[in-house]
PDB file of C-alpha atoms and ligand atoms in Angstrom:
ATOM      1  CA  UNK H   1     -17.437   3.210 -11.596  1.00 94.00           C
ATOM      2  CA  UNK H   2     -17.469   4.963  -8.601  1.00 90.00           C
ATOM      3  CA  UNK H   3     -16.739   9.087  -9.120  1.00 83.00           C
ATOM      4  CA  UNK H   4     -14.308   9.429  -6.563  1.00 83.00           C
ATOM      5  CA  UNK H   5     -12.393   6.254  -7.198  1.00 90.00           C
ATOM      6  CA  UNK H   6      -9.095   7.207  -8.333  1.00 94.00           C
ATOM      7  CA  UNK H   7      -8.688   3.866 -10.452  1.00 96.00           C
ATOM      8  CA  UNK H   8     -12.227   4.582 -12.248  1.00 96.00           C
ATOM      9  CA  UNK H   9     -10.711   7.828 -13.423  1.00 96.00           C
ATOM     10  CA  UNK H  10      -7.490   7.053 -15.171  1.00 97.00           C
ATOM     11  CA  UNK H  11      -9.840   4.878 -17.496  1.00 98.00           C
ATOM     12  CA  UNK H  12     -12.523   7.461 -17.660  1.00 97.00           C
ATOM     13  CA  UNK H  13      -9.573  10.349 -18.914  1.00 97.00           C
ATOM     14  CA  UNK H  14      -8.650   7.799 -22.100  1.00 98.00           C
ATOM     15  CA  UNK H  15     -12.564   7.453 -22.682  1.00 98.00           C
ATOM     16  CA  UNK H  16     -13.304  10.712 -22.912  1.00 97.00           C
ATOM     17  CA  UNK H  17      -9.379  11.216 -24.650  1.00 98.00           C
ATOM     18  CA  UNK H  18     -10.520   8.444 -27.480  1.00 98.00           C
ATOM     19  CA  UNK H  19     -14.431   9.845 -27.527  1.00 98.00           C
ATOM     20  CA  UNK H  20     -15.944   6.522 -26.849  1.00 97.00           C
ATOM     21  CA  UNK H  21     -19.277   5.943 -26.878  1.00 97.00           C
ATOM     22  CA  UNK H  22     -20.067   4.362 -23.401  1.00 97.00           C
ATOM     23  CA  UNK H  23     -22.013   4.762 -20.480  1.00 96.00           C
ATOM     24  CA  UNK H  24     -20.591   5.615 -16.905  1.00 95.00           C
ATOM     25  CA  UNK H  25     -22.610   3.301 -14.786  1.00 94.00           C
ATOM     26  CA  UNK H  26     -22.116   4.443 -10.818  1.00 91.00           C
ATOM     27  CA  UNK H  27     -22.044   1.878  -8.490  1.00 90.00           C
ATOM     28  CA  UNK H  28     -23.594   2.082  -4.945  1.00 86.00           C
ATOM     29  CA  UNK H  29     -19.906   2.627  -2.428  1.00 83.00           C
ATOM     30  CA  UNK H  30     -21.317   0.414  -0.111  1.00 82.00           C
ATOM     31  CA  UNK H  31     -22.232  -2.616  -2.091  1.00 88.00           C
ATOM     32  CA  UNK H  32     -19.147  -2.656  -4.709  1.00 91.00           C
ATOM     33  CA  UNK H  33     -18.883  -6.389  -4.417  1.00 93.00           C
ATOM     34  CA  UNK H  34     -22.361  -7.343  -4.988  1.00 93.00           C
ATOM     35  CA  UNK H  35     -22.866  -4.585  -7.821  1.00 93.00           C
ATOM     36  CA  UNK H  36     -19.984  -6.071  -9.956  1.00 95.00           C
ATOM     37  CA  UNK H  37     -20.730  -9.809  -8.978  1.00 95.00           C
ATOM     38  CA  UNK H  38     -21.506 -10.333 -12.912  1.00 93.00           C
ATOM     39  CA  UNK H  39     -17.561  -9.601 -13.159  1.00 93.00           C
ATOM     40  CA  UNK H  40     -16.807 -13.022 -11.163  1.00 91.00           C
ATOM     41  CA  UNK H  41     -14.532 -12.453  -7.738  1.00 90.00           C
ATOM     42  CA  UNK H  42     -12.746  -8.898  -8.983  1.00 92.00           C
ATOM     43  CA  UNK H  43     -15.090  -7.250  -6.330  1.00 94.00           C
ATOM     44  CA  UNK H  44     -13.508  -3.971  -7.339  1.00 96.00           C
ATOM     45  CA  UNK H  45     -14.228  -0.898  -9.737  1.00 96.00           C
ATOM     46  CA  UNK H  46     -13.793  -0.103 -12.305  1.00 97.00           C
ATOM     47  CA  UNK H  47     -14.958  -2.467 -14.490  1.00 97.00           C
ATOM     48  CA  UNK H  48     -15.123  -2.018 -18.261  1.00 98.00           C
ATOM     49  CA  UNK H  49     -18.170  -3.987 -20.284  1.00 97.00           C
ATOM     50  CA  UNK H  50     -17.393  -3.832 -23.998  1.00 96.00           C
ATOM     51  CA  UNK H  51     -19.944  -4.173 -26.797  1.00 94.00           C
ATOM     52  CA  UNK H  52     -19.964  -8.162 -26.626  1.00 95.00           C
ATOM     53  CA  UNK H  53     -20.611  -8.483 -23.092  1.00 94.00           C
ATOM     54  CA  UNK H  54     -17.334  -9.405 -22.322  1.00 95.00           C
ATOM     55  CA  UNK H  55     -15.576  -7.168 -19.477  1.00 95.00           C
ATOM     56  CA  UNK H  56     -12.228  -6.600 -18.398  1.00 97.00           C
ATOM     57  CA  UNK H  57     -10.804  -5.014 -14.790  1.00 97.00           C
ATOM     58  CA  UNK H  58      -8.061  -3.447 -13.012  1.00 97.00           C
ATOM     59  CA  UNK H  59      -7.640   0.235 -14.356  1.00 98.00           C
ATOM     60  CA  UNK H  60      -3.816   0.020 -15.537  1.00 98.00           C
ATOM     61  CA  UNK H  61      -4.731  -3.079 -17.755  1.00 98.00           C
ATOM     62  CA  UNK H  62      -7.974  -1.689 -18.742  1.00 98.00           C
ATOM     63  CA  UNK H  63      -5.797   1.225 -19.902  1.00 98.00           C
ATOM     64  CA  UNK H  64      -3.862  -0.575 -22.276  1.00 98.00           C
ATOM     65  CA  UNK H  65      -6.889  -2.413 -23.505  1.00 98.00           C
ATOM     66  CA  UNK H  66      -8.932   0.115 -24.426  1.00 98.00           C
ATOM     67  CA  UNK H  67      -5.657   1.713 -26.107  1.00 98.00           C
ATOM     68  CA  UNK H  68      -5.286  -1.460 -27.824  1.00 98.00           C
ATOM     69  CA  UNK H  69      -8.569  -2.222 -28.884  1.00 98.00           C
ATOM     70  CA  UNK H  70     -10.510   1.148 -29.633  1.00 98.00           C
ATOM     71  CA  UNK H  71      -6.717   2.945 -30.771  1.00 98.00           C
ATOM     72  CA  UNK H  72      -4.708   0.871 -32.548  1.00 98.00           C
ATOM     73  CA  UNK H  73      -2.148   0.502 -29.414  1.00 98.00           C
ATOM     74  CA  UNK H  74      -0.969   4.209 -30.357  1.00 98.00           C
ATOM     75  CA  UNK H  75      -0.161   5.452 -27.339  1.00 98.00           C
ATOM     76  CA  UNK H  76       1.091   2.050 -25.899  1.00 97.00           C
ATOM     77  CA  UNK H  77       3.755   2.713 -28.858  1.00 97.00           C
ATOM     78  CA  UNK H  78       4.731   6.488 -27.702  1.00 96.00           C
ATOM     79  CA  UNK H  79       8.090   6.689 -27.012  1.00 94.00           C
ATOM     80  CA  UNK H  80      10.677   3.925 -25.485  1.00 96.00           C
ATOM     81  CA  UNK H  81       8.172   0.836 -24.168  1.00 96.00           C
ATOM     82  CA  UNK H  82      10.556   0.087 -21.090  1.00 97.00           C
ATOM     83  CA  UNK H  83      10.365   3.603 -19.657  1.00 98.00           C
ATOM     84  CA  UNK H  84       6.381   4.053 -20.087  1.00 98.00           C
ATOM     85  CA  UNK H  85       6.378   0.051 -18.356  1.00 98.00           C
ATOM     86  CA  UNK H  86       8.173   1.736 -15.671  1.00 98.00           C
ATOM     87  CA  UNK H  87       6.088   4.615 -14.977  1.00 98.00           C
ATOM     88  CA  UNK H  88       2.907   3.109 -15.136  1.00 98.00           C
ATOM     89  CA  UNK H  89       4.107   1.446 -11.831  1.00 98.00           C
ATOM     90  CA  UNK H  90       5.708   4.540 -10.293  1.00 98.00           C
ATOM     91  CA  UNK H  91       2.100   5.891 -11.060  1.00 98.00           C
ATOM     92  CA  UNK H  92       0.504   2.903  -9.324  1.00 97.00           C
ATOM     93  CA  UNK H  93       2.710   2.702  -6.424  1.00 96.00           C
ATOM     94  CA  UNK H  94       3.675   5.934  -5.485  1.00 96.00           C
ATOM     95  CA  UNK H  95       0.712   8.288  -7.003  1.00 95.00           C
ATOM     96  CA  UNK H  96      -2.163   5.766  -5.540  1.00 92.00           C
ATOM     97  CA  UNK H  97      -0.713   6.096  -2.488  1.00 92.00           C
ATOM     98  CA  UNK H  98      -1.047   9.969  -2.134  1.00 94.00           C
ATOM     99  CA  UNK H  99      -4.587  10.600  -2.780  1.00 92.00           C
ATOM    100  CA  UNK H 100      -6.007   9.204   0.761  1.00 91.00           C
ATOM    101  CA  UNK H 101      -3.092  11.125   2.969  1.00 92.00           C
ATOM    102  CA  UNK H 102      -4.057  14.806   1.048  1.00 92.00           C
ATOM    103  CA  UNK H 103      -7.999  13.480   1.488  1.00 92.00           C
ATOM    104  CA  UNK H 104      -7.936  12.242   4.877  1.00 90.00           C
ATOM    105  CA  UNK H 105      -4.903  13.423   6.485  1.00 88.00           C
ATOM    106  CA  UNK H 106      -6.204  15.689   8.773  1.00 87.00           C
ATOM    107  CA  UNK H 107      -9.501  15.045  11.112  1.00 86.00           C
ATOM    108  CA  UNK H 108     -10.788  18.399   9.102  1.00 88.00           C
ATOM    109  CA  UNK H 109     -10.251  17.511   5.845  1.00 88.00           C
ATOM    110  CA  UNK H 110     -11.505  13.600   6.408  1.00 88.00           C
ATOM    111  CA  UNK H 111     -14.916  15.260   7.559  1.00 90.00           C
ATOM    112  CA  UNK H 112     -15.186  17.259   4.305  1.00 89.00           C
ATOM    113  CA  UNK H 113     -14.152  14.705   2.203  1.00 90.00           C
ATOM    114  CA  UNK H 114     -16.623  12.112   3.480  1.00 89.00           C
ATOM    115  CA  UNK H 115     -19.203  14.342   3.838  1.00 89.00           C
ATOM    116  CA  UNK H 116     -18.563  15.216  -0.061  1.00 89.00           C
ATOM    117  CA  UNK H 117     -18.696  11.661  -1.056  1.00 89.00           C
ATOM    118  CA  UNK H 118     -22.147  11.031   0.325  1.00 88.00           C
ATOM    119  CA  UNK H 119     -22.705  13.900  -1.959  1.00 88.00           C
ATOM    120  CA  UNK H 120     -21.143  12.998  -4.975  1.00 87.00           C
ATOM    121  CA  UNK H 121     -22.129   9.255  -4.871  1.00 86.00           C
ATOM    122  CA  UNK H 122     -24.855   6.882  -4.882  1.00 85.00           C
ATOM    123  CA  UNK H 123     -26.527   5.657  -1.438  1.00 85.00           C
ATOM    124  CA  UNK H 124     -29.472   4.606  -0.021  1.00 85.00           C
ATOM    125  CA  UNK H 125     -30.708   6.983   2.400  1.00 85.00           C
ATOM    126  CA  UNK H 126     -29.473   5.839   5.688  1.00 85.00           C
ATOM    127  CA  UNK H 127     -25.888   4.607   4.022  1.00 84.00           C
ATOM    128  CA  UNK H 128     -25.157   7.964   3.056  1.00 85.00           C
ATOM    129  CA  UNK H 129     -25.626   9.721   6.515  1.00 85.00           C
ATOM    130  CA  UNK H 130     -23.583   6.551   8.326  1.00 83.00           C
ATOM    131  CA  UNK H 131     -20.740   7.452   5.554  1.00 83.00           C
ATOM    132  CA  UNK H 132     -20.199  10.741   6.185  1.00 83.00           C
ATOM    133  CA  UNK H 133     -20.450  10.817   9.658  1.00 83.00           C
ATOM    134  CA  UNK H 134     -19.181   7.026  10.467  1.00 83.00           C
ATOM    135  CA  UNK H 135     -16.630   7.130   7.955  1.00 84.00           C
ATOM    136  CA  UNK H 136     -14.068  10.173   8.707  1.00 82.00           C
ATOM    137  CA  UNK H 137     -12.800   9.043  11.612  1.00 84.00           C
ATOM    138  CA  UNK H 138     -12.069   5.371  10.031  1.00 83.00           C
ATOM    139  CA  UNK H 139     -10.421   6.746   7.190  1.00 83.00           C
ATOM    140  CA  UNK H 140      -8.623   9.471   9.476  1.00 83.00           C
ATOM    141  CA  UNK H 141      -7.897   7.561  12.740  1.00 80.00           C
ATOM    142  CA  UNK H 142      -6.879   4.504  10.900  1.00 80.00           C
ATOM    143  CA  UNK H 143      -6.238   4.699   7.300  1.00 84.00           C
ATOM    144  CA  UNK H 144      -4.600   7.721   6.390  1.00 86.00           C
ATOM    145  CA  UNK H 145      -2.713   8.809   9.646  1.00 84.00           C
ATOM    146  CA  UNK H 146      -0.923   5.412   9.593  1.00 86.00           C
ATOM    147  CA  UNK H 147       0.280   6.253   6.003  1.00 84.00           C
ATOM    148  CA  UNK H 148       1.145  10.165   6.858  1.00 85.00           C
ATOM    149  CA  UNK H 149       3.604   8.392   9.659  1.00 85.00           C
ATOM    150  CA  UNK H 150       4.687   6.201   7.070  1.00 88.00           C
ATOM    151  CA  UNK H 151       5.951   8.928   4.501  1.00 88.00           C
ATOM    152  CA  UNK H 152       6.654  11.410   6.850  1.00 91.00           C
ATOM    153  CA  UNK H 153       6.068  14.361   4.935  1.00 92.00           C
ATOM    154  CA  UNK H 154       2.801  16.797   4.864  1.00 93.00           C
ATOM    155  CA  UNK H 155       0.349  15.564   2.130  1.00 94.00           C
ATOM    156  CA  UNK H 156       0.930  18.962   0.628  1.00 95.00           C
ATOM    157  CA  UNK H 157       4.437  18.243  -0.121  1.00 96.00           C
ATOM    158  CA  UNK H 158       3.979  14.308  -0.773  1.00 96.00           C
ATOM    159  CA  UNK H 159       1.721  15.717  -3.472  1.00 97.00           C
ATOM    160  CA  UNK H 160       4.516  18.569  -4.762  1.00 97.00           C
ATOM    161  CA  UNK H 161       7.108  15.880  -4.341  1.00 98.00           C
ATOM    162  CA  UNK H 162       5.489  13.557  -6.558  1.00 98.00           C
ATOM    163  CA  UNK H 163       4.637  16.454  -9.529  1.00 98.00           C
ATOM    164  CA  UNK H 164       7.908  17.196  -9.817  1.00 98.00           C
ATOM    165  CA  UNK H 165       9.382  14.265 -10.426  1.00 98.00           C
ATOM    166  CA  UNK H 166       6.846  13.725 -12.827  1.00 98.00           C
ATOM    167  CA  UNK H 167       7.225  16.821 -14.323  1.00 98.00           C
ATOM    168  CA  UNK H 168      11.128  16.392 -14.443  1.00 98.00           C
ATOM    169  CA  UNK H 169      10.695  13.181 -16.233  1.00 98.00           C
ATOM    170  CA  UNK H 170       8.997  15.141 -19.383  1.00 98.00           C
ATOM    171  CA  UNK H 171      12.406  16.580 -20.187  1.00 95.00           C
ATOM    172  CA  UNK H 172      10.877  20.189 -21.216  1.00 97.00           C
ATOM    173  CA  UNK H 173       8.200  18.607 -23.386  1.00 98.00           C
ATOM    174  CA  UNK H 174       4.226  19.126 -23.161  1.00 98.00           C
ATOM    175  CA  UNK H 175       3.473  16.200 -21.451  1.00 98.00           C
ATOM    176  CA  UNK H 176       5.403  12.327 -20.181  1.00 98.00           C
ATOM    177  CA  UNK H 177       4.806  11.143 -23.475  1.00 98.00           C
ATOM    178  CA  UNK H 178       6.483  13.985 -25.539  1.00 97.00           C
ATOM    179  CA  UNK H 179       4.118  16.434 -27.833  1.00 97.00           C
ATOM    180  CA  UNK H 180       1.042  14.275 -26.662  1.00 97.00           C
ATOM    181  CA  UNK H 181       0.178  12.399 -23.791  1.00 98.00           C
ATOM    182  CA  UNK H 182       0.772   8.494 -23.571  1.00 98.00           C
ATOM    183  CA  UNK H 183      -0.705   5.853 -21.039  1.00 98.00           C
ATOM    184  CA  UNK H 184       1.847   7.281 -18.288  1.00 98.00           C
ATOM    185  CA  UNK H 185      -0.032  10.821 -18.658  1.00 98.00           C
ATOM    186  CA  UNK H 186      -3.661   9.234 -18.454  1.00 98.00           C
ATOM    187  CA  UNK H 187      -2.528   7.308 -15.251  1.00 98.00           C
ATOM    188  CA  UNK H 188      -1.301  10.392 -13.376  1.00 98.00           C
ATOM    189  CA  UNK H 189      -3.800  12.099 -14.694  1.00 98.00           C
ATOM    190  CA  UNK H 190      -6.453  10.004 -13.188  1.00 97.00           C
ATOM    191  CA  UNK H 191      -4.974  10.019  -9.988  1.00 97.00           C
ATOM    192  CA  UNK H 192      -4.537  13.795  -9.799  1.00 98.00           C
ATOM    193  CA  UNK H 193      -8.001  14.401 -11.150  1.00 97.00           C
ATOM    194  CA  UNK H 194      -9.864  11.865  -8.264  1.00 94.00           C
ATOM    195  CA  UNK H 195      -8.849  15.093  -6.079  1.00 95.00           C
ATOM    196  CA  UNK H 196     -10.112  17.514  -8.025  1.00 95.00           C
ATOM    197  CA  UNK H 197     -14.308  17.117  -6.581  1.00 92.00           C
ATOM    198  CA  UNK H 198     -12.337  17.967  -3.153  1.00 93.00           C
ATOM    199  CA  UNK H 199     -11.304  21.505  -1.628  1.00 92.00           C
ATOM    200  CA  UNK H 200      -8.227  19.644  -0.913  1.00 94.00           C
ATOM    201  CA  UNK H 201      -7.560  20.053  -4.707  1.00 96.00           C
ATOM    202  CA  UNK H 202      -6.169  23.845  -4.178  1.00 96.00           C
ATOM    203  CA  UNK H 203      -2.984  22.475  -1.995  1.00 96.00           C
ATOM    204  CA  UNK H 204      -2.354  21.278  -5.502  1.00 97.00           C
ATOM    205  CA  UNK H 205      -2.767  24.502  -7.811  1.00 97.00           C
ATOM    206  CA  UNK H 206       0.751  26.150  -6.504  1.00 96.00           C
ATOM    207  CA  UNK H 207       2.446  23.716  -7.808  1.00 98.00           C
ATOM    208  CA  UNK H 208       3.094  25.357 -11.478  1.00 98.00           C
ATOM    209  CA  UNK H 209       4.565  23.113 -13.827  1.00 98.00           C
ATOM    210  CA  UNK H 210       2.474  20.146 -12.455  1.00 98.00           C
ATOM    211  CA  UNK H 211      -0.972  22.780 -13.211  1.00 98.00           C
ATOM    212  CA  UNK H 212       0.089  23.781 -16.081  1.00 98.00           C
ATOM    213  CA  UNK H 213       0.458  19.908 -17.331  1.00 98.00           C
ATOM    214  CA  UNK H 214      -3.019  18.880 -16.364  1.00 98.00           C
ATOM    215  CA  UNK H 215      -4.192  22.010 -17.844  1.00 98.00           C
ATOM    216  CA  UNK H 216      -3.154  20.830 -20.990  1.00 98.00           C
ATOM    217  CA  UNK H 217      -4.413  17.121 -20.454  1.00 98.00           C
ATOM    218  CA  UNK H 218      -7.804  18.638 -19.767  1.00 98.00           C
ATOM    219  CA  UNK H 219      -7.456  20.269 -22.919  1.00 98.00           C
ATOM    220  CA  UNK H 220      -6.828  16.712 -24.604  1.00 97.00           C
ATOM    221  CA  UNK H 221     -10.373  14.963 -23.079  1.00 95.00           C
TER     222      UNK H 221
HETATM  223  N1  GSH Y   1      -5.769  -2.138  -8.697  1.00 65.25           N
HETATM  224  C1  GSH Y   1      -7.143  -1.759  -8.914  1.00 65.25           C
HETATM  225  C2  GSH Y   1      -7.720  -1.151  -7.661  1.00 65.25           C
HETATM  226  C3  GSH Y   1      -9.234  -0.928  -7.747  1.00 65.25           C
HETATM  227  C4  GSH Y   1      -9.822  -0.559  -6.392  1.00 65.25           C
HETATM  228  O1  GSH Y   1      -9.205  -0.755  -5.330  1.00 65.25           O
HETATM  229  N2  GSH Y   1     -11.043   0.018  -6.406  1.00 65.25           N
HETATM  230  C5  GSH Y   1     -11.731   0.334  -5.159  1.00 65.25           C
HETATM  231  C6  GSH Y   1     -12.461   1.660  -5.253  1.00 65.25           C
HETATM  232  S1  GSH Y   1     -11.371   3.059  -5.275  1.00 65.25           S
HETATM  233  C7  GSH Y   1     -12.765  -0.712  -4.901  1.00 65.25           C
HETATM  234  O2  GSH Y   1     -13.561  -1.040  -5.766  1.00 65.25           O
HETATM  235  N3  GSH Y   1     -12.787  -1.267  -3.674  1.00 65.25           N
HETATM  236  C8  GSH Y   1     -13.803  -2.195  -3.286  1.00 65.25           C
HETATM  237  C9  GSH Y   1     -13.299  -3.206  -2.314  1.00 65.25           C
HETATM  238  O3  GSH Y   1     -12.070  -3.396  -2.230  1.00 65.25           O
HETATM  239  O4  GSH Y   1     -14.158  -3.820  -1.684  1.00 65.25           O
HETATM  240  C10 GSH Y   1      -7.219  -0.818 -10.098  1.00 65.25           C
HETATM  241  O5  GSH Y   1      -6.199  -0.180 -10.414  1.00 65.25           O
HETATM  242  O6  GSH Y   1      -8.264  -0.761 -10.775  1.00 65.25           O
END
């Protein structure tokens, strides 16, 4: 995993949900393709080794499979499959999509953000310096402004956007998947908690329904 990959914690949240015993292996950011060769051409994170040696990929089906293996498939079978199907890709396509606006969206908040990441993650000495300071205007000039045109809207209110029509969707209950959370609430989750390393993380706390939620799912893990 990498610790501020977004995909690498929506699994992590079920882990620690389920209290499985494994080991959070970090990989070096710069060398994600040679670090997870032994996963054949994936190239990505995170990547999920299970007792046998066998590993699986991609974080929404590494969701279900660690629900389905380690869970008995319980929260796969929360609540009306269709709608949870649904989700999970509203999650993927319209959650995924907000972290690098509210990260780098701004020339100031790139800076911090990169220059947190060669914090927070594992470099040689040289590769963390070059991130920070080579890798804010990249993910700034090129990457996130083009997606900021895109939407339109601030990454503020992408972010608020997005929580409350999640929020909406739990029809007055605790969490997406009713009086517990389901796959849907681990995927958001995830996504919401890549942010939370980042000072970028108090646009976020005004927004009460959608704090109050992932107060509770911290409560669950
Ligand atoms: N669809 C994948 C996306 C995984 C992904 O893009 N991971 C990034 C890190 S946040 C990565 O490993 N990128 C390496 C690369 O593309 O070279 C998932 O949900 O797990």
């Amino acid at each position: 995993m990498l610790h501020t990959c977004p995909f690498c914690w929506k699994v992590r949240g079920l882990i620690e949900h389920l209290k499985l015993d494994v080991d959070f292996v970090s990989v070096n950011g710069m060398k994600i393709k040679k670090e997870v060769r032994f996963a054949g051409d994936w190239g990505k994170v995170p990547v999920f080794t299970d007792k046998k040696g066998e590993y699986h990929v991609d974080s929404t089906p590494l969701l279900k499979h660690i629900d389905a293996t380690y869970n008995d498939g319980k929260l796969a079978n929360i609540g009306d499959s269709k709608r949870q199907e649904e989700w999970l890709e509203w999650s993927d396509t319209k959650m995924s999509k907000a972290t690098i606006p509210i990260l780098y969206g701004s020339i100031g908040s790139a800076l911090q953000t990169t220059v947190r990441i060669s914090k927070i993650e594992k470099f040689g000495f040289f590769a963390k310096r070059l991130y920070a300071w080579a890798g804010f205007p990249i993910m700034w000039g090129i990457i996130a402004r083009k997606r900021v045109k895109k939407d339109g809207r601030k990454p503020k209110q992408l972010w608020h956007d997005l929580l409350t029509e999640f929020t909406d969707a739990h029809g007055g209950k605790e969490f997406f998947g009713g009086g517990s959370p389901d796959l849907v609430d681990f995927s958001v989750f995830g996504y919401m908690r890549s942010i939370s390393p980042f000072p970028q993380f108090e646009l976020l706390k005004d927004h009460n329904l959608g704090m109050a939620w992932y107060q509770r799912m911290e409560k669950t893990i």
